[in-house]
GROMACS .gro file of C-alpha atoms in nm:
model
  111
    1MET     CA    1  11.815  10.564   7.074
    2MET     CA    2  11.639  10.279   7.255
    3SER     CA    3  11.776   9.929   7.248
    4THR     CA    4  11.560   9.647   7.116
    5ARG     CA    5  11.775   9.364   7.250
    6PRO     CA    6  11.617   9.177   7.542
    7GLY     CA    7  11.783   9.227   7.877
    8LEU     CA    8  11.915   9.573   7.797
    9LEU     CA    9  11.758   9.877   7.951
   10PRO     CA   10  11.677  10.181   7.738
   11ALA     CA   11  11.919  10.465   7.809
   12SER     CA   12  11.640  10.676   7.960
   13ILE     CA   13  11.554  10.419   8.231
   14SER     CA   14  11.799  10.371   8.516
   15ALA     CA   15  11.852  10.040   8.692
   16GLU     CA   16  11.700  10.192   9.007
   17GLU     CA   17  11.384  10.302   8.821
   18GLU     CA   18  11.353   9.953   8.677
   19ARG     CA   19  11.397   9.801   9.026
   20GLN     CA   20  11.127  10.030   9.162
   21ARG     CA   21  10.891   9.937   8.877
   22ARG     CA   22  10.940   9.566   8.942
   23LEU     CA   23  10.904   9.609   9.318
   24THR     CA   24  10.577   9.799   9.265
   25LEU     CA   25  10.444   9.515   9.047
   26LEU     CA   26  10.536   9.258   9.311
   27LEU     CA   27  10.386   9.460   9.597
   28ALA     CA   28  10.060   9.496   9.403
   29ARG     CA   29  10.014   9.120   9.447
   30LEU     CA   30  10.002   9.147   9.828
   31PRO     CA   31   9.674   9.167  10.021
   32GLU     CA   32   9.547   9.527  10.053
   33LYS     CA   33   9.637   9.572  10.422
   34LEU     CA   34   9.987   9.440  10.372
   35GLN     CA   35  10.025   9.663  10.063
   36ARG     CA   36   9.939   9.972  10.267
   37LEU     CA   37  10.178   9.876  10.547
   38THR     CA   38  10.459   9.802  10.303
   39ARG     CA   39  10.410  10.128  10.111
   40TRP     CA   40  10.415  10.316  10.443
   41LEU     CA   41  10.737  10.140  10.540
   42LEU     CA   42  10.896  10.215  10.201
   43THR     CA   43  10.854  10.590  10.247
   44PRO     CA   44  11.214  10.725  10.251
   45SER     CA   45  11.178  10.901  10.586
   46ARG     CA   46  11.072  10.578  10.761
   47TRP     CA   47  11.422  10.422  10.766
   48TRP     CA   48  11.412  10.415  11.146
   49VAL     CA   49  11.114  10.177  11.132
   50ARG     CA   50  11.206   9.996  10.811
   51ILE     CA   51  11.539   9.852  10.930
   52PRO     CA   52  11.407   9.691  11.253
   53ALA     CA   53  11.094   9.574  11.067
   54GLY     CA   54  11.309   9.415  10.795
   55VAL     CA   55  11.518   9.233  11.053
   56LEU     CA   56  11.207   9.116  11.241
   57PHE     CA   57  11.041   8.995  10.919
   58MET     CA   58  11.351   8.795  10.832
   59ILE     CA   59  11.367   8.642  11.180
   60GLY     CA   60  10.995   8.563  11.156
   61GLY     CA   61  11.054   8.396  10.820
   62CYS     CA   62  11.317   8.172  10.977
   63LEU     CA   63  11.059   8.073  11.241
   64ALA     CA   64  10.808   7.965  10.975
   65PHE     CA   65  10.719   7.651  11.168
   66LEU     CA   66  10.531   7.866  11.424
   67PRO     CA   67  10.168   7.970  11.364
   68ILE     CA   68  10.113   8.300  11.174
   69LEU     CA   69  10.481   8.333  11.082
   70GLY     CA   70  10.583   8.204  10.742
   71LEU     CA   71  10.841   8.197  10.466
   72TRP     CA   72  10.662   8.492  10.301
   73MET     CA   73  10.828   8.710  10.564
   74LEU     CA   74  11.182   8.643  10.435
   75PRO     CA   75  11.153   8.822  10.099
   76LEU     CA   76  10.955   9.107  10.253
   77GLY     CA   77  11.226   9.158  10.516
   78PHE     CA   78  11.495   9.136  10.249
   79PHE     CA   79  11.329   9.401  10.030
   80LEU     CA   80  11.275   9.631  10.329
   81LEU     CA   81  11.642   9.607  10.425
   82ALA     CA   82  11.746   9.653  10.061
   83GLU     CA   83  11.599  10.005  10.065
   84ASP     CA   84  11.874  10.118  10.304
   85ILE     CA   85  12.168   9.884  10.237
   86PRO     CA   86  12.334   9.947   9.897
   87PHE     CA   87  12.471   9.591   9.858
   88LEU     CA   88  12.126   9.442   9.919
   89ARG     CA   89  11.971   9.702   9.687
   90ARG     CA   90  12.182   9.574   9.397
   91LEU     CA   91  12.096   9.215   9.484
   92SER     CA   92  11.727   9.298   9.506
   93GLY     CA   93  11.741   9.455   9.159
   94ARG     CA   94  11.892   9.136   9.019
   95LEU     CA   95  11.643   8.919   9.207
   96LEU     CA   96  11.348   9.123   9.079
   97ALA     CA   97  11.479   9.101   8.721
   98TRP     CA   98  11.514   8.724   8.760
   99ILE     CA   99  11.159   8.695   8.897
  100GLU     CA  100  11.021   8.905   8.611
  101HIS     CA  101  11.190   8.686   8.348
  102ARG     CA  102  11.146   8.344   8.508
  103HIS     CA  103  10.814   8.385   8.692
  104PRO     CA  104  10.620   8.675   8.536
  105ARG     CA  105  10.297   8.547   8.695
  106TRP     CA  106  10.436   8.636   9.037
  107MET     CA  107  10.430   8.999   8.925
  108GLY     CA  108  10.095   8.974   8.754
  109LEU     CA  109  10.247   9.002   8.405
  110ALA     CA  110  10.138   8.669   8.256
  111PRO     CA  111   9.789   8.515   8.250
   0.00000   0.00000   0.00000
């Protein structure tokens, strides 16, 4: 039986599936080239590239005052690292749920 109360997931959808759905919605808002790169990095067998890339994106986000680098790199680095670090994966699920409820436009859900 599916729940109708807001905030509760139906029994057939796991928290990880819901996180993946929200992440896919958010990634769809990126420019096409960055979407392709991110999807390539999110392939499970690419952990050896994903972890250093996540760290570099986060460092680049901290250096946002330099040309080309920007704050947009912080969340991308965080979500890349979250694919391989269980603690960050749980946090990313919560963050994505918060974004979906508080800022649905960021995911392309509201006009």
